Amino acid sequence: MKFFLDTANVDEIRQAASMGILDGVTTNPTLVSREEGKFKDNLVQICEIVNGPVSAEVVSTEAEGMLSEARDLAGLHSNIYVKIPMIREGLKAVKTLSSEGIRTNVTLCFSASQALMAAKAGATLISPFVGRVDDISGVGMDIIQDIRTIYDNYGFETEILAASLRHPLHVVEAALIGADIATMPYKVFDQLFNHPLTDIGLERFLADWDKVKDRVS
Ligand code: E4P
C-alpha cells in the first residue's frame, strides 16, 4: 500500500518524507488555502521533496477550462497528477487528458458507480472520500470494498486512493480491502506508529539494560 500525505504544508511533507516511507501527496483547494505563499511555487517545492505523485486540483467546472488548467499544472513538474472533480464535464476532460498522457486523480467520488465511470474514462487514480460518507451516517469503507471488487472483476488499471481518512483504523481497513493508496493528514500518519505497549516495552528493556551495562563488554 502506498502512503500519501493529504496536505499542502511543506513542513509536514518534509517531516513525513524524512521517514523514508512517503510515496506521494494529495492537495485540494481547501488545503492550499491554509498555506502562505504562491500556489504554483509551493507545488513545485512539494514535488521536489516527494519522489512520487503530487495531486493538484483544477477549479474550472467546464471541460475546456479543466483541460487548460490541467495542461498548465502538468507542465510544472513531472510528479504532478491533475485532480479533476467527479462530474460529467470532469470525465470528458479525463478522457482527453488520458489520451495526452496526463495523469489524473478523479476526486469527490462517493459511490461505486462514479468510480466505474471514472475508470472507463481512463482515470489514473480514483479518490473515494471515506470520512465524509461516515460523517453523514453512511459506511464509507463499503464503497472502497465495492470499487475493489468492480475494478478486479474487469481488470481496470485505475488505482484506488482511499481519501478522507480520519484515523488509523481507516487506514488499516483500507489496507485489508486492498486499496492501492491511502492518503491521510499528517496527524494520522504519525498516529500509525504509536502503540503504548511499544513505549512501555522499550522503557523496560532500556531500564533492565542499564542494570547490566557494566557487564556488556
Ligand atoms: C483527498 O484527496 C482529499 O483531499 C481529502 O482526503 C479530503 O479529506 P477531508 O474529508 O478530511 O477533507
mmCIF file of C-alpha atoms and ligand atoms in Angstrom:
data_model
loop_
_atom_site.group_PDB
_atom_site.id
_atom_site.type_symbol
_atom_site.label_atom_id
_atom_site.label_comp_id
_atom_site.label_asym_id
_atom_site.label_seq_id
_atom_site.Cartn_x
_atom_site.Cartn_y
_atom_site.Cartn_z
ATOM 1 C CA MET A 1 0.000 0.000 0.000
ATOM 2 C CA LYS A 2 1.278 3.434 -0.907
ATOM 3 C CA PHE A 3 1.103 6.197 1.701
ATOM 4 C CA PHE A 4 0.271 9.740 0.597
ATOM 5 C CA LEU A 5 0.066 12.791 2.823
ATOM 6 C CA ASP A 6 -3.133 14.837 2.449
ATOM 7 C CA THR A 7 -1.748 18.330 2.966
ATOM 8 C CA ALA A 8 -0.202 21.318 1.226
ATOM 9 C CA ASN A 9 2.032 22.050 4.204
ATOM 10 C CA VAL A 10 5.693 21.802 3.213
ATOM 11 C CA ASP A 11 6.950 21.255 6.788
ATOM 12 C CA GLU A 12 4.606 18.309 7.319
ATOM 13 C CA ILE A 13 5.636 16.827 3.979
ATOM 14 C CA ARG A 14 9.334 17.216 4.821
ATOM 15 C CA GLN A 15 8.789 15.592 8.192
ATOM 16 C CA ALA A 16 6.931 12.579 6.729
ATOM 17 C CA ALA A 17 9.369 12.268 3.804
ATOM 18 C CA SER A 18 12.272 12.030 6.259
ATOM 19 C CA MET A 19 10.812 8.693 7.467
ATOM 20 C CA GLY A 20 11.502 7.260 4.004
ATOM 21 C CA ILE A 21 8.031 5.749 3.557
ATOM 22 C CA LEU A 22 6.123 8.614 1.949
ATOM 23 C CA ASP A 23 5.008 7.797 -1.593
ATOM 24 C CA GLY A 24 3.091 10.911 -2.612
ATOM 25 C CA VAL A 25 0.945 13.906 -1.671
ATOM 26 C CA THR A 26 -2.635 14.993 -2.322
ATOM 27 C CA THR A 27 -3.715 18.608 -2.093
ATOM 28 C CA ASN A 28 -7.084 20.253 -2.628
ATOM 29 C CA PRO A 29 -8.212 23.899 -2.767
ATOM 30 C CA THR A 30 -9.116 23.890 0.941
ATOM 31 C CA LEU A 31 -5.711 22.551 1.973
ATOM 32 C CA VAL A 32 -3.947 25.031 -0.340
ATOM 33 C CA SER A 33 -5.983 27.937 1.115
ATOM 34 C CA ARG A 34 -4.469 27.217 4.565
ATOM 35 C CA GLU A 35 -0.897 27.845 3.392
ATOM 36 C CA GLU A 36 1.040 31.056 2.749
ATOM 37 C CA GLY A 37 2.899 31.764 -0.493
ATOM 38 C CA LYS A 38 2.185 31.229 -4.165
ATOM 39 C CA PHE A 39 0.301 28.070 -5.095
ATOM 40 C CA LYS A 40 2.483 27.011 -8.020
ATOM 41 C CA ASP A 41 5.753 27.750 -6.204
ATOM 42 C CA ASN A 42 4.589 25.649 -3.246
ATOM 43 C CA LEU A 43 3.543 22.861 -5.581
ATOM 44 C CA VAL A 44 6.942 22.703 -7.250
ATOM 45 C CA GLN A 45 8.610 22.746 -3.830
ATOM 46 C CA ILE A 46 6.421 19.791 -2.739
ATOM 47 C CA CYS A 47 7.311 17.917 -5.944
ATOM 48 C CA GLU A 48 10.975 18.373 -5.170
ATOM 49 C CA ILE A 49 10.588 16.918 -1.680
ATOM 50 C CA VAL A 50 8.464 13.911 -2.638
ATOM 51 C CA ASN A 51 9.630 11.400 -5.184
ATOM 52 C CA GLY A 52 6.130 10.394 -6.303
ATOM 53 C CA PRO A 53 2.697 11.615 -7.386
ATOM 54 C CA VAL A 54 1.599 15.053 -6.177
ATOM 55 C CA SER A 55 -2.069 15.812 -6.860
ATOM 56 C CA ALA A 56 -3.089 19.371 -7.709
ATOM 57 C CA GLU A 57 -6.735 20.230 -8.321
ATOM 58 C CA VAL A 58 -8.388 22.231 -11.095
ATOM 59 C CA VAL A 59 -11.162 24.674 -10.187
ATOM 60 C CA SER A 60 -12.917 25.054 -13.550
ATOM 61 C CA THR A 61 -16.246 23.282 -13.914
ATOM 62 C CA GLU A 62 -16.294 23.097 -17.735
ATOM 63 C CA ALA A 63 -14.155 20.536 -19.595
ATOM 64 C CA GLU A 64 -12.352 23.181 -21.691
ATOM 65 C CA GLY A 65 -11.292 25.159 -18.630
ATOM 66 C CA MET A 66 -10.225 21.991 -16.826
ATOM 67 C CA LEU A 67 -8.105 20.950 -19.798
ATOM 68 C CA SER A 68 -6.270 24.229 -19.939
ATOM 69 C CA GLU A 69 -5.657 24.235 -16.148
ATOM 70 C CA ALA A 70 -4.608 20.578 -16.278
ATOM 71 C CA ARG A 71 -2.041 21.113 -19.040
ATOM 72 C CA ASP A 72 -0.624 24.086 -17.170
ATOM 73 C CA LEU A 73 -0.371 22.154 -13.859
ATOM 74 C CA ALA A 74 1.091 19.043 -15.516
ATOM 75 C CA GLY A 75 3.759 21.233 -17.139
ATOM 76 C CA LEU A 76 5.020 22.444 -13.763
ATOM 77 C CA HIS A 77 6.681 19.167 -12.752
ATOM 78 C CA SER A 78 6.773 15.525 -13.844
ATOM 79 C CA ASN A 79 5.330 14.428 -10.453
ATOM 80 C CA ILE A 80 2.038 16.274 -10.937
ATOM 81 C CA TYR A 81 -1.220 14.341 -11.189
ATOM 82 C CA VAL A 82 -4.200 16.528 -12.014
ATOM 83 C CA LYS A 83 -7.197 16.273 -9.716
ATOM 84 C CA ILE A 84 -10.488 16.512 -11.570
ATOM 85 C CA PRO A 85 -13.914 16.566 -9.877
ATOM 86 C CA MET A 86 -16.256 13.625 -10.460
ATOM 87 C CA ILE A 87 -18.762 15.467 -12.659
ATOM 88 C CA ARG A 88 -19.787 14.896 -16.292
ATOM 89 C CA GLU A 89 -17.547 17.700 -17.601
ATOM 90 C CA GLY A 90 -14.749 16.313 -15.450
ATOM 91 C CA LEU A 91 -14.906 12.890 -17.044
ATOM 92 C CA LYS A 92 -14.865 14.433 -20.517
ATOM 93 C CA ALA A 93 -11.640 16.177 -19.523
ATOM 94 C CA VAL A 94 -10.220 12.956 -18.013
ATOM 95 C CA LYS A 95 -10.779 11.092 -21.276
ATOM 96 C CA THR A 96 -8.863 13.741 -23.253
ATOM 97 C CA LEU A 97 -6.082 14.053 -20.667
ATOM 98 C CA SER A 98 -5.636 10.301 -20.598
ATOM 99 C CA SER A 99 -5.117 10.293 -24.390
ATOM 100 C CA GLU A 100 -2.497 13.053 -23.915
ATOM 101 C CA GLY A 101 -0.627 11.047 -21.274
ATOM 102 C CA ILE A 102 -1.518 13.467 -18.458
ATOM 103 C CA ARG A 103 -2.182 11.536 -15.239
ATOM 104 C CA THR A 104 -5.424 12.245 -13.409
ATOM 105 C CA ASN A 105 -6.910 11.769 -9.959
ATOM 106 C CA VAL A 106 -10.718 11.830 -10.037
ATOM 107 C CA THR A 107 -11.822 13.414 -6.778
ATOM 108 C CA LEU A 108 -15.060 13.832 -4.817
ATOM 109 C CA CYS A 109 -16.071 10.237 -5.527
ATOM 110 C CA PHE A 110 -18.797 8.965 -3.225
ATOM 111 C CA SER A 111 -20.108 5.834 -4.955
ATOM 112 C CA ALA A 112 -19.012 2.714 -6.782
ATOM 113 C CA SER A 113 -20.964 3.791 -9.873
ATOM 114 C CA GLN A 114 -18.944 7.018 -10.036
ATOM 115 C CA ALA A 115 -15.724 5.015 -9.689
ATOM 116 C CA LEU A 116 -16.799 2.752 -12.537
ATOM 117 C CA MET A 117 -17.431 5.759 -14.798
ATOM 118 C CA ALA A 118 -14.053 7.295 -13.856
ATOM 119 C CA ALA A 119 -12.209 4.066 -14.679
ATOM 120 C CA LYS A 120 -13.953 3.846 -18.047
ATOM 121 C CA ALA A 121 -12.840 7.421 -18.788
ATOM 122 C CA GLY A 122 -9.232 6.389 -18.097
ATOM 123 C CA ALA A 123 -8.620 7.963 -14.681
ATOM 124 C CA THR A 124 -5.200 7.115 -13.282
ATOM 125 C CA LEU A 125 -6.455 7.365 -9.676
ATOM 126 C CA ILE A 126 -9.918 7.405 -8.121
ATOM 127 C CA SER A 127 -10.416 9.123 -4.765
ATOM 128 C CA PRO A 128 -13.416 7.822 -2.814
ATOM 129 C CA PHE A 129 -13.915 10.012 0.289
ATOM 130 C CA VAL A 130 -14.458 7.632 3.202
ATOM 131 C CA GLY A 131 -14.728 10.036 6.152
ATOM 132 C CA ARG A 132 -17.247 12.349 4.527
ATOM 133 C CA VAL A 133 -19.602 9.394 3.962
ATOM 134 C CA ASP A 134 -19.140 8.311 7.599
ATOM 135 C CA ASP A 135 -19.950 11.918 8.592
ATOM 136 C CA ILE A 136 -23.464 11.531 7.173
ATOM 137 C CA SER A 137 -24.029 8.113 8.792
ATOM 138 C CA GLY A 138 -23.002 6.025 5.780
ATOM 139 C CA VAL A 139 -20.265 3.393 5.744
ATOM 140 C CA GLY A 140 -17.544 4.930 3.592
ATOM 141 C CA MET A 141 -15.370 1.831 3.662
ATOM 142 C CA ASP A 142 -18.093 -0.228 1.930
ATOM 143 C CA ILE A 143 -17.568 1.946 -1.148
ATOM 144 C CA ILE A 144 -13.854 1.105 -1.175
ATOM 145 C CA GLN A 145 -14.744 -2.602 -0.997
ATOM 146 C CA ASP A 146 -17.271 -2.325 -3.866
ATOM 147 C CA ILE A 147 -14.813 -0.439 -6.058
ATOM 148 C CA ARG A 148 -12.080 -3.028 -5.365
ATOM 149 C CA THR A 149 -14.439 -5.809 -6.453
ATOM 150 C CA ILE A 150 -15.571 -4.000 -9.605
ATOM 151 C CA TYR A 151 -12.058 -2.996 -10.681
ATOM 152 C CA ASP A 152 -10.798 -6.556 -10.102
ATOM 153 C CA ASN A 153 -13.770 -8.050 -11.992
ATOM 154 C CA TYR A 154 -12.832 -6.139 -15.133
ATOM 155 C CA GLY A 155 -9.105 -5.588 -14.715
ATOM 156 C CA PHE A 156 -9.340 -1.775 -14.607
ATOM 157 C CA GLU A 157 -5.911 -0.258 -14.037
ATOM 158 C CA THR A 158 -7.218 2.820 -12.222
ATOM 159 C CA GLU A 159 -5.711 2.811 -8.727
ATOM 160 C CA ILE A 160 -7.938 3.183 -5.674
ATOM 161 C CA LEU A 161 -6.794 6.052 -3.480
ATOM 162 C CA ALA A 162 -8.710 5.849 -0.191
ATOM 163 C CA ALA A 163 -9.239 9.502 0.792
ATOM 164 C CA SER A 164 -10.806 11.483 3.605
ATOM 165 C CA LEU A 165 -9.244 9.051 6.103
ATOM 166 C CA ARG A 166 -9.631 10.375 9.626
ATOM 167 C CA HIS A 167 -7.934 7.826 11.906
ATOM 168 C CA PRO A 168 -5.538 4.833 11.866
ATOM 169 C CA LEU A 169 -8.354 2.261 11.708
ATOM 170 C CA HIS A 170 -9.492 3.771 8.400
ATOM 171 C CA VAL A 171 -6.001 3.119 7.020
ATOM 172 C CA VAL A 172 -5.960 -0.467 8.308
ATOM 173 C CA GLU A 173 -9.426 -1.188 6.897
ATOM 174 C CA ALA A 174 -8.484 0.265 3.512
ATOM 175 C CA ALA A 175 -5.335 -1.897 3.527
ATOM 176 C CA LEU A 176 -7.341 -5.037 4.388
ATOM 177 C CA ILE A 177 -9.640 -4.355 1.433
ATOM 178 C CA GLY A 178 -6.684 -3.813 -0.866
ATOM 179 C CA ALA A 179 -6.907 -0.096 -1.667
ATOM 180 C CA ASP A 180 -3.764 0.780 -3.630
ATOM 181 C CA ILE A 181 -3.110 4.050 -1.810
ATOM 182 C CA ALA A 182 -4.144 5.710 1.459
ATOM 183 C CA THR A 183 -3.957 9.477 1.710
ATOM 184 C CA MET A 184 -4.080 10.900 5.211
ATOM 185 C CA PRO A 185 -3.417 14.032 7.252
ATOM 186 C CA TYR A 186 -0.009 14.211 8.951
ATOM 187 C CA LYS A 187 -1.672 13.548 12.327
ATOM 188 C CA VAL A 188 -2.990 10.157 11.143
ATOM 189 C CA PHE A 189 0.354 9.250 9.518
ATOM 190 C CA ASP A 190 2.060 9.925 12.847
ATOM 191 C CA GLN A 191 -0.586 8.031 14.859
ATOM 192 C CA LEU A 192 0.082 4.901 12.784
ATOM 193 C CA PHE A 193 3.434 4.474 14.566
ATOM 194 C CA ASN A 194 2.021 4.525 18.065
ATOM 195 C CA HIS A 195 1.323 1.728 20.495
ATOM 196 C CA PRO A 196 1.520 2.196 24.290
ATOM 197 C CA LEU A 197 2.954 -1.323 24.738
ATOM 198 C CA THR A 198 5.867 -0.371 22.460
ATOM 199 C CA ASP A 199 6.681 2.606 24.694
ATOM 200 C CA ILE A 200 6.277 0.611 27.929
ATOM 201 C CA GLY A 201 8.291 -2.297 26.492
ATOM 202 C CA LEU A 202 11.148 -0.098 25.322
ATOM 203 C CA GLU A 203 11.294 1.731 28.632
ATOM 204 C CA ARG A 204 11.554 -1.622 30.468
ATOM 205 C CA PHE A 205 14.235 -3.007 28.103
ATOM 206 C CA LEU A 206 16.360 0.103 28.500
ATOM 207 C CA ALA A 207 15.963 0.128 32.303
ATOM 208 C CA ASP A 208 16.965 -3.560 32.523
ATOM 209 C CA TRP A 209 19.895 -2.987 30.174
ATOM 210 C CA ASP A 210 21.049 -0.139 32.353
ATOM 211 C CA LYS A 211 21.350 -2.556 35.293
ATOM 212 C CA VAL A 212 23.809 -4.790 33.420
ATOM 213 C CA LYS A 213 25.580 -2.287 31.189
ATOM 214 C CA ASP A 214 28.879 -2.630 33.101
ATOM 215 C CA ARG A 215 28.950 -6.337 32.152
ATOM 216 C CA VAL A 216 28.315 -5.884 28.435
ATOM 217 C CA SER A 217 31.841 -5.804 27.103
HETATM 218 C C1 E4P B 1 -8.402 13.790 -0.914
HETATM 219 O O1 E4P B 1 -7.663 13.848 -1.852
HETATM 220 C C2 E4P B 1 -8.949 14.934 -0.179
HETATM 221 O O2 E4P B 1 -8.008 15.971 -0.230
HETATM 222 C C3 E4P B 1 -9.173 14.634 1.272
HETATM 223 O O3 E4P B 1 -8.828 13.313 1.628
HETATM 224 C C4 E4P B 1 -10.444 15.136 1.847
HETATM 225 O O4 E4P B 1 -10.464 14.843 3.230
HETATM 226 P P1 E4P B 1 -11.486 15.541 4.233
HETATM 227 O O5 E4P B 1 -12.835 14.938 4.007
HETATM 228 O O6 E4P B 1 -10.946 15.203 5.590
HETATM 229 O O7 E4P B 1 -11.456 16.998 3.924
#
